[in-house]
Amino acid sequence: MIDPEIELMKTEQIRKLQEDRFLRQVRYAYENVPMYKKRFKERGITPDDIRRLEDAHKIPFTVKDDLRDHYPYGILAVPVRDVVEMHASSGTTGIPTVVTYTERDLRTWRRLMARTYSAAGVTREDIVQNAYGYGLFTGGLGFHYGIQELGAMAVPTATGNTKRQLKMMKDMKTTVLAATPSYALYLGEAAKSEGYDPLEDFNLRIGMFGAEPWSEEARKKIQETFGLRAHDVYGMSELYGPGVAVECEHQNGLHIWSDEFLVEVIDPKTGEVLPEGKKGELVFTMLTREAMPLLRYRTKDLATITWEECECGRYHPRIMRIKGRADDMLIVGGVNVFPSQIEHVLMDIDELAGEFFQIVIEGEILDKLYVKVEVDPKFYASDGYDEAKLKKRVEDELQAVLTLRARVELLPPGSLPRTEGKAKHVVDLRKKV
Ligand code: ADP
Ligand code: ZN
């Protein structure tokens, strides 16, 4: 354990520490970020009205557009000369969201990342191959800093160049792989087609996978392919980057490092704070961030939280799996469809390579849902492959879950584009009105 005195705090101690830091941070944001001063004023409140954690609900939310509106320097509470690093979100459309760090912020982030690795069982003996993208994306440097803070060895392959990636994995005797789950799935496939036996040729024991939603089926597949234990890591650039929450060795929910993050779960429609155990949108306040002290930041990520003690001895509350983003939900012909529902169905059918799929929605007047999915390479090459029969079965199983009929297209193995970063499973061709 990296910081046992913090990691093993009891719930009351955590709440006390959070309250002290929260009250200080609210004042700090109010005094140093004009946007917050203005918002507080509009609400008719000052930091004096925030006396306890329970007063948090009085503070207005911060949303992604607030960061965009303050492009390029974000919601800066310090002079630019005190900023030592910036990152920008992977947002592909519109204005990127820029985030900034002081020296102390970077130190905090490194420490959180070291804890994140360590909670998953990584030690300084490990050789960690970091296949997240280095650069503006927080994944690369975040996972990199953590390796060094832990004192393990970094193999900074970054994303891409998959052949060299696999060679390094074998030659360096990599024991830990850090990557998006999509890229890990692709690496498993590529390893086999390059003639490796992942269980024999590689030395992997732990995987640090995050930056996008992934299913239990994907976890099972990655674990079986590489013979490793796959851990879910959650974060986002607005909250330093990766390392907000991680699954410990018990793989039963993601511990939120609650000395640094105050989490609330809200009803995404009304903004009302929900009681423990209710599913809603995660809202975070960073408790010590210097450069960019976000208060009540709405993530759009849907999940439930539990404060129950974990078998690992930690009381830091756990996210019981991210259910996806509120804006991931598709409305097809009036029916709500989550891409993760489709993924579950596809991954459960052994005759498919269910991780390689694409959802296409078309429609001028009536919406049409197409699901393209690759067939499992072995099954595809076998005599038993009957395209029409399998297609019908997939369509039936999807219909049972979605309550609407999707048209399924079975593709030969390797047809869909592979990703090195986050997967893009949805193509919506409908004209936005
Ligand atoms: P963006 O993709 O918005 O440009 P980030 O790269 O910081 O910015 O991505 C953050 C988002 O990625 C989170 O809000 C969440 O939706 C998703 N994400 C990150 N980690 C996970 C995870 N372990 N499980 C599910 N979703 C995740
Ligand atoms: Zn635990």
Tab-separated table of C-alpha atoms and ligand atoms in Angstrom:
chain	number	residue	atom	x	y	z
A	1	MET	CA	0.000	0.000	0.000
A	2	ILE	CA	1.337	3.417	-0.943
A	3	ASP	CA	-0.406	5.666	1.587
A	4	PRO	CA	-1.803	3.322	4.265
A	5	GLU	CA	-2.675	6.155	6.631
A	6	ILE	CA	-5.022	7.509	3.974
A	7	GLU	CA	-6.026	4.321	2.183
A	8	LEU	CA	-7.118	2.614	5.396
A	9	MET	CA	-9.084	5.528	6.856
A	10	LYS	CA	-12.491	4.651	8.263
A	11	THR	CA	-15.576	6.277	6.778
A	12	GLU	CA	-15.828	8.923	9.500
A	13	GLN	CA	-12.196	9.892	9.118
A	14	ILE	CA	-12.635	10.165	5.372
A	15	ARG	CA	-15.718	12.357	5.781
A	16	LYS	CA	-13.915	14.578	8.273
A	17	LEU	CA	-10.907	15.033	5.986
A	18	GLN	CA	-13.232	15.676	3.059
A	19	GLU	CA	-15.143	18.294	4.987
A	20	ASP	CA	-12.019	20.195	6.034
A	21	ARG	CA	-10.657	20.177	2.527
A	22	PHE	CA	-14.007	20.887	0.916
A	23	LEU	CA	-14.657	24.030	2.952
A	24	ARG	CA	-11.165	25.296	2.209
A	25	GLN	CA	-11.439	24.447	-1.472
A	26	VAL	CA	-14.814	26.161	-1.891
A	27	ARG	CA	-13.324	29.363	-0.509
A	28	TYR	CA	-10.227	28.970	-2.654
A	29	ALA	CA	-12.284	28.545	-5.834
A	30	TYR	CA	-14.531	31.458	-4.910
A	31	GLU	CA	-11.638	33.787	-4.247
A	32	ASN	CA	-9.478	32.829	-7.199
A	33	VAL	CA	-11.803	31.888	-10.046
A	34	PRO	CA	-14.001	34.758	-11.269
A	35	MET	CA	-16.508	32.306	-12.754
A	36	TYR	CA	-17.220	30.838	-9.316
A	37	LYS	CA	-17.490	34.220	-7.648
A	38	LYS	CA	-20.034	35.224	-10.262
A	39	ARG	CA	-22.012	31.964	-9.953
A	40	PHE	CA	-22.135	32.185	-6.181
A	41	LYS	CA	-23.343	35.741	-6.438
A	42	GLU	CA	-26.091	34.753	-8.856
A	43	ARG	CA	-27.220	32.146	-6.342
A	44	GLY	CA	-27.048	34.648	-3.530
A	45	ILE	CA	-24.499	32.621	-1.565
A	46	THR	CA	-20.941	33.064	-0.324
A	47	PRO	CA	-18.496	30.484	1.069
A	48	ASP	CA	-19.892	31.357	4.521
A	49	ASP	CA	-23.073	29.543	3.559
A	50	ILE	CA	-21.136	26.324	3.056
A	51	ARG	CA	-20.408	24.999	6.535
A	52	ARG	CA	-20.674	21.245	6.182
A	53	LEU	CA	-20.408	18.586	3.475
A	54	GLU	CA	-24.202	18.456	3.450
A	55	ASP	CA	-24.255	22.027	2.151
A	56	ALA	CA	-22.597	20.940	-1.096
A	57	HIS	CA	-25.941	20.857	-2.882
A	58	LYS	CA	-26.167	24.658	-2.593
A	59	ILE	CA	-23.205	25.098	-4.938
A	60	PRO	CA	-23.976	25.335	-8.650
A	61	PHE	CA	-22.712	22.561	-10.931
A	62	THR	CA	-19.771	22.935	-13.273
A	63	VAL	CA	-20.154	21.384	-16.735
A	64	LYS	CA	-17.893	20.624	-19.669
A	65	ASP	CA	-19.141	23.685	-21.534
A	66	ASP	CA	-17.808	25.875	-18.729
A	67	LEU	CA	-14.333	24.640	-19.614
A	68	ARG	CA	-14.969	25.206	-23.302
A	69	ASP	CA	-16.236	28.705	-22.601
A	70	HIS	CA	-12.956	29.381	-20.808
A	71	TYR	CA	-10.782	28.069	-23.613
A	72	PRO	CA	-7.819	27.910	-23.755
A	73	TYR	CA	-6.730	28.275	-20.159
A	74	GLY	CA	-9.672	26.707	-18.459
A	75	ILE	CA	-10.845	27.746	-15.071
A	76	LEU	CA	-7.494	28.921	-13.847
A	77	ALA	CA	-6.984	29.859	-10.204
A	78	VAL	CA	-3.266	30.607	-10.442
A	79	PRO	CA	-1.139	32.787	-12.734
A	80	VAL	CA	-0.122	31.023	-15.951
A	81	ARG	CA	3.513	31.053	-14.823
A	82	ASP	CA	2.607	28.630	-12.027
A	83	VAL	CA	1.212	26.121	-14.490
A	84	VAL	CA	3.738	23.404	-15.332
A	85	GLU	CA	1.685	21.159	-17.612
A	86	MET	CA	-1.512	21.103	-19.619
A	87	HIS	CA	-3.567	18.404	-21.299
A	88	ALA	CA	-6.589	18.442	-23.550
A	89	SER	CA	-9.489	16.027	-23.778
A	90	SER	CA	-9.813	13.692	-26.689
A	91	GLY	CA	-13.032	15.429	-27.767
A	92	THR	CA	-13.086	15.090	-31.511
A	93	THR	CA	-15.670	17.737	-32.205
A	94	GLY	CA	-15.701	21.397	-31.311
A	95	ILE	CA	-13.390	23.154	-28.939
A	96	PRO	CA	-11.117	20.864	-26.921
A	97	THR	CA	-11.246	21.128	-23.153
A	98	VAL	CA	-7.909	22.200	-21.769
A	99	VAL	CA	-6.858	21.250	-18.258
A	100	THR	CA	-3.925	22.641	-16.284
A	101	TYR	CA	-1.669	21.499	-13.446
A	102	THR	CA	0.635	23.200	-10.985
A	103	GLU	CA	3.688	21.425	-9.636
A	104	ARG	CA	1.675	20.333	-6.608
A	105	ASP	CA	-1.209	19.095	-8.774
A	106	LEU	CA	1.230	16.922	-10.706
A	107	ARG	CA	2.624	15.517	-7.488
A	108	THR	CA	-0.901	14.673	-6.310
A	109	TRP	CA	-1.709	13.000	-9.609
A	110	ARG	CA	1.497	10.933	-9.573
A	111	ARG	CA	0.695	9.774	-6.078
A	112	LEU	CA	-2.891	8.841	-6.981
A	113	MET	CA	-1.604	6.876	-9.946
A	114	ALA	CA	0.964	5.050	-7.810
A	115	ARG	CA	-1.848	4.119	-5.389
A	116	THR	CA	-3.962	3.032	-8.333
A	117	TYR	CA	-1.338	0.582	-9.561
A	118	SER	CA	-0.575	-0.637	-6.093
A	119	ALA	CA	-4.239	-1.247	-5.206
A	120	ALA	CA	-4.415	-3.499	-8.262
A	121	GLY	CA	-1.412	-5.454	-6.997
A	122	VAL	CA	1.388	-3.861	-9.019
A	123	THR	CA	4.710	-3.500	-7.154
A	124	ARG	CA	8.104	-1.975	-7.826
A	125	GLU	CA	9.249	-5.372	-9.128
A	126	ASP	CA	6.904	-5.030	-12.104
A	127	ILE	CA	7.696	-4.133	-15.680
A	128	VAL	CA	4.828	-2.002	-16.909
A	129	GLN	CA	4.163	-1.563	-20.596
A	130	ASN	CA	2.219	1.620	-21.113
A	131	ALA	CA	0.228	1.410	-24.319
A	132	TYR	CA	-1.923	4.492	-23.676
A	133	GLY	CA	-1.397	7.432	-26.029
A	134	TYR	CA	1.294	9.843	-24.858
A	135	GLY	CA	0.654	13.487	-25.588
A	136	LEU	CA	-2.302	15.735	-24.967
A	137	PHE	CA	-4.379	12.752	-23.802
A	138	THR	CA	-3.967	12.300	-20.041
A	139	GLY	CA	-3.791	8.499	-20.314
A	140	GLY	CA	-0.186	8.230	-21.479
A	141	LEU	CA	1.564	10.539	-19.052
A	142	GLY	CA	-0.763	9.730	-16.179
A	143	PHE	CA	-0.026	6.014	-16.321
A	144	HIS	CA	3.634	6.835	-16.933
A	145	TYR	CA	4.042	9.082	-13.882
A	146	GLY	CA	2.437	6.439	-11.690
A	147	ILE	CA	4.888	3.740	-12.753
A	148	GLN	CA	7.795	5.933	-11.761
A	149	GLU	CA	6.257	7.089	-8.495
A	150	LEU	CA	5.782	3.427	-7.640
A	151	GLY	CA	9.371	2.652	-8.587
A	152	ALA	CA	8.424	0.019	-11.143
A	153	MET	CA	9.905	-0.009	-14.639
A	154	ALA	CA	8.199	1.796	-17.501
A	155	VAL	CA	8.166	0.424	-21.026
A	156	PRO	CA	6.678	3.497	-22.748
A	157	THR	CA	5.544	1.921	-25.998
A	158	ALA	CA	2.524	4.262	-26.291
A	159	THR	CA	-0.226	3.211	-28.692
A	160	GLY	CA	0.283	1.804	-32.125
A	161	ASN	CA	3.059	-0.028	-33.894
A	162	THR	CA	1.441	-3.221	-32.745
A	163	LYS	CA	4.196	-5.568	-33.978
A	164	ARG	CA	6.839	-3.724	-32.009
A	165	GLN	CA	4.436	-3.554	-29.076
A	166	LEU	CA	4.218	-7.354	-29.031
A	167	LYS	CA	7.950	-7.804	-29.481
A	168	MET	CA	8.641	-5.500	-26.528
A	169	MET	CA	6.045	-7.339	-24.476
A	170	LYS	CA	7.887	-10.595	-25.066
A	171	ASP	CA	11.492	-9.391	-24.968
A	172	MET	CA	11.176	-7.073	-21.970
A	173	LYS	CA	9.188	-9.733	-20.122
A	174	THR	CA	6.445	-7.207	-19.437
A	175	THR	CA	4.374	-8.149	-16.389
A	176	VAL	CA	1.742	-5.381	-16.443
A	177	LEU	CA	-0.110	-4.008	-19.440
A	178	ALA	CA	-1.727	-0.574	-19.278
A	179	ALA	CA	-4.022	0.114	-22.241
A	180	THR	CA	-7.584	0.840	-23.235
A	181	PRO	CA	-9.608	-2.382	-23.087
A	182	SER	CA	-10.284	-2.057	-26.823
A	183	TYR	CA	-6.597	-1.965	-27.546
A	184	ALA	CA	-5.952	-4.898	-25.214
A	185	LEU	CA	-8.536	-6.933	-27.134
A	186	TYR	CA	-6.899	-5.972	-30.381
A	187	LEU	CA	-3.446	-6.846	-29.024
A	188	GLY	CA	-4.755	-10.288	-28.106
A	189	GLU	CA	-5.986	-10.836	-31.623
A	190	ALA	CA	-2.829	-9.415	-33.213
A	191	ALA	CA	-0.591	-11.553	-30.996
A	192	LYS	CA	-2.265	-14.685	-32.272
A	193	SER	CA	-2.076	-13.657	-35.912
A	194	GLU	CA	1.618	-12.775	-35.463
A	195	GLY	CA	2.213	-16.321	-34.276
A	196	TYR	CA	2.554	-15.681	-30.543
A	197	ASP	CA	0.966	-17.844	-27.913
A	198	PRO	CA	0.040	-15.109	-25.407
A	199	LEU	CA	-0.007	-17.510	-22.459
A	200	GLU	CA	3.390	-19.027	-23.301
A	201	ASP	CA	5.277	-16.130	-24.828
A	202	PHE	CA	4.230	-13.325	-22.521
A	203	ASN	CA	4.729	-12.843	-18.834
A	204	LEU	CA	1.693	-10.645	-18.106
A	205	ARG	CA	0.019	-10.896	-14.715
A	206	ILE	CA	-1.971	-7.665	-14.315
A	207	GLY	CA	-3.814	-5.344	-16.696
A	208	MET	CA	-4.724	-1.698	-16.029
A	209	PHE	CA	-7.603	-0.989	-18.369
A	210	GLY	CA	-9.785	2.082	-18.585
A	211	ALA	CA	-10.610	5.347	-20.333
A	212	GLU	CA	-13.754	3.807	-21.855
A	213	PRO	CA	-16.625	1.571	-20.786
A	214	TRP	CA	-16.072	-2.166	-21.140
A	215	SER	CA	-18.078	-5.232	-20.258
A	216	GLU	CA	-17.567	-8.214	-17.954
A	217	GLU	CA	-17.404	-10.340	-21.092
A	218	ALA	CA	-14.527	-8.228	-22.412
A	219	ARG	CA	-12.777	-8.610	-19.078
A	220	LYS	CA	-13.151	-12.378	-19.244
A	221	LYS	CA	-11.825	-12.486	-22.770
A	222	ILE	CA	-8.753	-10.348	-22.004
A	223	GLN	CA	-8.018	-12.312	-18.832
A	224	GLU	CA	-8.231	-15.624	-20.634
A	225	THR	CA	-6.216	-14.486	-23.632
A	226	PHE	CA	-3.275	-13.162	-21.651
A	227	GLY	CA	-3.596	-15.061	-18.370
A	228	LEU	CA	-3.713	-11.833	-16.392
A	229	ARG	CA	-6.013	-10.157	-13.876
A	230	ALA	CA	-7.756	-7.224	-15.535
A	231	HIS	CA	-8.456	-4.120	-13.428
A	232	ASP	CA	-10.816	-1.312	-14.284
A	233	VAL	CA	-9.373	2.201	-13.941
A	234	TYR	CA	-11.587	5.281	-14.119
A	235	GLY	CA	-10.810	8.912	-14.612
A	236	MET	CA	-11.091	11.850	-16.944
A	237	SER	CA	-8.934	14.746	-17.972
A	238	GLU	CA	-10.961	17.247	-15.940
A	239	LEU	CA	-10.104	15.270	-12.771
A	240	TYR	CA	-6.317	15.097	-13.374
A	241	GLY	CA	-6.778	12.147	-15.757
A	242	PRO	CA	-6.757	8.428	-14.950
A	243	GLY	CA	-6.478	7.430	-11.309
A	244	VAL	CA	-9.728	8.774	-9.869
A	245	ALA	CA	-10.904	5.256	-9.060
A	246	VAL	CA	-9.599	1.726	-9.444
A	247	GLU	CA	-10.561	-1.854	-8.679
A	248	CYS	CA	-8.501	-3.380	-5.900
A	249	GLU	CA	-7.397	-7.008	-5.895
A	250	HIS	CA	-10.959	-8.077	-5.146
A	251	GLN	CA	-12.230	-6.618	-8.439
A	252	ASN	CA	-15.493	-5.649	-6.840
A	253	GLY	CA	-16.140	-2.015	-7.670
A	254	LEU	CA	-13.743	0.876	-8.155
A	255	HIS	CA	-12.447	2.673	-5.058
A	256	ILE	CA	-12.645	6.441	-5.435
A	257	TRP	CA	-9.628	8.102	-3.789
A	258	SER	CA	-11.796	10.114	-1.488
A	259	ASP	CA	-9.123	12.206	0.188
A	260	GLU	CA	-8.872	13.978	-3.185
A	261	PHE	CA	-12.350	13.583	-4.660
A	262	LEU	CA	-15.749	14.229	-3.174
A	263	VAL	CA	-18.341	12.274	-5.108
A	264	GLU	CA	-22.077	12.892	-5.288
A	265	VAL	CA	-24.649	10.959	-7.301
A	266	ILE	CA	-27.387	13.094	-8.786
A	267	ASP	CA	-30.546	12.611	-10.767
A	268	PRO	CA	-29.380	13.750	-14.215
A	269	LYS	CA	-32.773	15.313	-14.955
A	270	THR	CA	-33.454	17.262	-11.783
A	271	GLY	CA	-29.941	17.675	-10.400
A	272	GLU	CA	-31.143	16.419	-7.036
A	273	VAL	CA	-28.656	14.488	-4.876
A	274	LEU	CA	-29.583	10.801	-4.635
A	275	PRO	CA	-29.109	8.522	-1.620
A	276	GLU	CA	-26.390	5.867	-1.522
A	277	GLY	CA	-27.044	2.913	-3.806
A	278	LYS	CA	-29.232	4.791	-6.297
A	279	LYS	CA	-28.057	4.967	-9.870
A	280	GLY	CA	-27.355	8.423	-11.223
A	281	GLU	CA	-24.784	10.792	-12.656
A	282	LEU	CA	-21.438	11.072	-10.895
A	283	VAL	CA	-20.488	14.576	-9.794
A	284	PHE	CA	-17.013	15.281	-8.456
A	285	THR	CA	-15.382	18.055	-6.480
A	286	MET	CA	-11.601	18.062	-6.447
A	287	LEU	CA	-10.521	18.665	-2.895
A	288	THR	CA	-7.002	20.042	-3.339
A	289	ARG	CA	-6.614	20.979	-7.004
A	290	GLU	CA	-4.652	24.224	-7.294
A	291	ALA	CA	-4.643	25.163	-10.963
A	292	MET	CA	-8.198	24.248	-11.838
A	293	PRO	CA	-10.351	23.781	-8.733
A	294	LEU	CA	-13.542	22.312	-10.172
A	295	LEU	CA	-16.537	22.272	-7.871
A	296	ARG	CA	-19.365	19.777	-8.434
A	297	TYR	CA	-18.239	18.768	-11.896
A	298	ARG	CA	-20.895	16.850	-13.811
A	299	THR	CA	-19.324	13.868	-15.564
A	300	LYS	CA	-22.369	12.564	-17.442
A	301	ASP	CA	-21.208	9.106	-16.343
A	302	LEU	CA	-23.943	6.950	-14.835
A	303	ALA	CA	-23.186	4.615	-11.944
A	304	THR	CA	-24.053	3.637	-8.395
A	305	ILE	CA	-21.814	4.111	-5.345
A	306	THR	CA	-21.408	2.053	-2.194
A	307	TRP	CA	-19.717	3.097	1.066
A	308	GLU	CA	-19.583	-0.449	2.403
A	309	GLU	CA	-16.246	-1.706	3.637
A	310	CYS	CA	-14.365	-3.677	1.005
A	311	GLU	CA	-12.588	-6.966	1.649
A	312	CYS	CA	-9.287	-5.184	1.056
A	313	GLY	CA	-9.861	-3.136	4.222
A	314	ARG	CA	-10.463	0.134	2.409
A	315	TYR	CA	-13.511	2.260	3.120
A	316	HIS	CA	-12.982	4.594	0.169
A	317	PRO	CA	-16.382	4.331	-1.566
A	318	ARG	CA	-16.696	2.201	-4.642
A	319	ILE	CA	-18.258	2.811	-8.035
A	320	MET	CA	-20.120	-0.338	-8.934
A	321	ARG	CA	-19.171	-0.206	-12.621
A	322	ILE	CA	-19.711	2.714	-14.903
A	323	LYS	CA	-22.878	2.078	-16.814
A	324	GLY	CA	-21.910	4.383	-19.636
A	325	ARG	CA	-22.492	8.008	-20.319
A	326	ALA	CA	-25.887	9.580	-20.252
A	327	ASP	CA	-25.270	10.772	-23.798
A	328	ASP	CA	-24.310	7.277	-24.986
A	329	MET	CA	-27.964	6.356	-24.970
A	330	LEU	CA	-29.470	6.110	-28.421
A	331	ILE	CA	-33.097	6.631	-29.162
A	332	VAL	CA	-34.050	4.442	-32.071
A	333	GLY	CA	-37.630	4.684	-33.215
A	334	GLY	CA	-38.589	5.895	-29.766
A	335	VAL	CA	-36.859	3.017	-27.973
A	336	ASN	CA	-33.924	3.658	-25.624
A	337	VAL	CA	-30.876	1.637	-26.620
A	338	PHE	CA	-27.540	1.515	-24.816
A	339	PRO	CA	-24.627	0.303	-26.958
A	340	SER	CA	-23.509	-1.739	-23.941
A	341	GLN	CA	-26.701	-3.845	-24.169
A	342	ILE	CA	-25.790	-4.744	-27.727
A	343	GLU	CA	-22.210	-5.493	-26.715
A	344	HIS	CA	-23.396	-7.876	-23.983
A	345	VAL	CA	-25.487	-9.874	-26.419
A	346	LEU	CA	-22.724	-10.082	-29.018
A	347	MET	CA	-19.983	-11.002	-26.550
A	348	ASP	CA	-22.133	-13.823	-25.190
A	349	ILE	CA	-22.364	-15.603	-28.531
A	350	ASP	CA	-19.299	-17.810	-28.916
A	351	GLU	CA	-19.577	-17.980	-32.687
A	352	LEU	CA	-18.933	-14.210	-32.917
A	353	ALA	CA	-15.887	-12.052	-32.274
A	354	GLY	CA	-18.314	-9.906	-30.311
A	355	GLU	CA	-15.805	-7.212	-29.347
A	356	PHE	CA	-15.533	-6.156	-32.969
A	357	PHE	CA	-18.865	-4.603	-33.768
A	358	GLN	CA	-20.367	-1.430	-35.085
A	359	ILE	CA	-23.821	0.030	-34.635
A	360	VAL	CA	-25.162	2.083	-37.519
A	361	ILE	CA	-28.388	4.045	-37.321
A	362	GLU	CA	-29.996	5.444	-40.403
A	363	GLY	CA	-33.316	6.947	-41.119
A	364	GLU	CA	-35.106	9.760	-42.815
A	365	ILE	CA	-38.546	9.090	-41.443
A	366	LEU	CA	-38.228	5.657	-39.835
A	367	ASP	CA	-35.069	4.826	-37.904
A	368	LYS	CA	-33.196	1.705	-38.900
A	369	LEU	CA	-30.726	-0.020	-36.643
A	370	TYR	CA	-27.905	-2.039	-38.186
A	371	VAL	CA	-25.471	-4.105	-36.188
A	372	LYS	CA	-22.294	-5.203	-37.936
A	373	VAL	CA	-20.273	-7.828	-36.168
A	374	GLU	CA	-17.358	-10.061	-37.025
A	375	VAL	CA	-17.610	-13.825	-36.897
A	376	ASP	CA	-15.165	-15.736	-34.687
A	377	PRO	CA	-12.169	-16.618	-36.933
A	378	LYS	CA	-12.193	-20.342	-36.063
A	379	PHE	CA	-15.925	-20.678	-36.544
A	380	TYR	CA	-15.785	-18.679	-39.773
A	381	ALA	CA	-13.259	-21.131	-41.220
A	382	SER	CA	-15.174	-24.187	-40.050
A	383	ASP	CA	-17.700	-26.277	-41.968
A	384	GLY	CA	-20.332	-25.558	-39.373
A	385	TYR	CA	-20.620	-21.882	-40.358
A	386	ASP	CA	-24.069	-21.173	-41.721
A	387	GLU	CA	-24.368	-17.429	-42.255
A	388	ALA	CA	-28.151	-17.235	-42.544
A	389	LYS	CA	-28.681	-19.321	-39.429
A	390	LEU	CA	-26.233	-17.388	-37.266
A	391	LYS	CA	-27.576	-14.062	-38.519
A	392	LYS	CA	-31.092	-14.981	-37.522
A	393	ARG	CA	-29.962	-16.154	-34.114
A	394	VAL	CA	-28.130	-12.883	-33.429
A	395	GLU	CA	-31.129	-10.873	-34.598
A	396	ASP	CA	-33.437	-12.865	-32.330
A	397	GLU	CA	-31.196	-12.500	-29.302
A	398	LEU	CA	-30.839	-8.768	-29.873
A	399	GLN	CA	-34.571	-8.389	-30.236
A	400	ALA	CA	-35.170	-10.162	-26.948
A	401	VAL	CA	-33.036	-7.580	-25.158
A	402	LEU	CA	-33.722	-4.417	-27.131
A	403	THR	CA	-37.392	-5.026	-27.905
A	404	LEU	CA	-36.771	-3.843	-31.436
A	405	ARG	CA	-35.492	-5.562	-34.542
A	406	ALA	CA	-31.982	-4.744	-35.686
A	407	ARG	CA	-30.631	-5.865	-39.009
A	408	VAL	CA	-27.467	-7.849	-38.427
A	409	GLU	CA	-24.609	-8.050	-40.886
A	410	LEU	CA	-22.027	-10.766	-40.243
A	411	LEU	CA	-18.542	-9.810	-41.351
A	412	PRO	CA	-15.424	-11.870	-42.031
A	413	PRO	CA	-12.787	-11.642	-39.277
A	414	GLY	CA	-10.684	-8.485	-39.451
A	415	SER	CA	-13.217	-6.418	-41.446
A	416	LEU	CA	-13.850	-3.578	-39.007
A	417	PRO	CA	-11.229	-0.949	-38.216
A	418	ARG	CA	-9.178	-1.702	-35.083
A	419	THR	CA	-8.531	0.977	-32.519
A	420	GLU	CA	-5.472	1.866	-30.518
A	421	GLY	CA	-7.316	4.214	-28.222
A	422	LYS	CA	-10.971	4.345	-27.352
A	423	ALA	CA	-13.349	2.300	-29.476
A	424	LYS	CA	-15.948	4.030	-31.583
A	425	HIS	CA	-18.857	1.649	-31.832
A	426	VAL	CA	-21.657	3.942	-32.961
A	427	VAL	CA	-22.212	5.617	-36.309
A	428	ASP	CA	-25.352	7.729	-36.330
A	429	LEU	CA	-26.203	8.772	-39.880
A	430	ARG	CA	-29.518	10.388	-39.001
A	431	LYS	CA	-29.827	14.021	-39.820
A	432	LYS	CA	-29.912	15.960	-36.599
A	433	VAL	CA	-32.883	18.295	-36.595
B	1	ADP	P1	-13.158	12.784	-23.421
B	1	ADP	O1	-13.226	11.354	-23.877
B	1	ADP	O2	-14.446	13.318	-22.874
B	1	ADP	O3	-12.516	13.689	-24.380
B	1	ADP	P2	-11.403	11.775	-21.371
B	1	ADP	O4	-10.435	11.181	-22.305
B	1	ADP	O5	-10.895	12.402	-20.154
B	1	ADP	O6	-12.222	12.845	-22.123
B	1	ADP	O7	-12.478	10.657	-21.026
B	1	ADP	C1	-13.199	10.620	-19.835
B	1	ADP	C2	-14.403	9.725	-19.980
B	1	ADP	O8	-14.032	8.412	-20.368
B	1	ADP	C3	-15.157	9.532	-18.690
B	1	ADP	O9	-16.025	10.595	-18.428
B	1	ADP	C4	-15.908	8.247	-18.961
B	1	ADP	O10	-17.069	8.480	-19.716
B	1	ADP	C5	-14.930	7.469	-19.802
B	1	ADP	N1	-14.201	6.531	-18.947
B	1	ADP	C6	-12.980	6.673	-18.428
B	1	ADP	N2	-12.627	5.584	-17.713
B	1	ADP	C7	-13.683	4.727	-17.766
B	1	ADP	C8	-13.950	3.430	-17.218
B	1	ADP	N3	-13.057	2.772	-16.492
B	1	ADP	N4	-15.153	2.890	-17.480
B	1	ADP	C9	-16.071	3.540	-18.221
B	1	ADP	N5	-15.875	4.746	-18.765
B	1	ADP	C10	-14.694	5.342	-18.546
B	2	ZN	ZN	-11.096	-2.997	-2.104
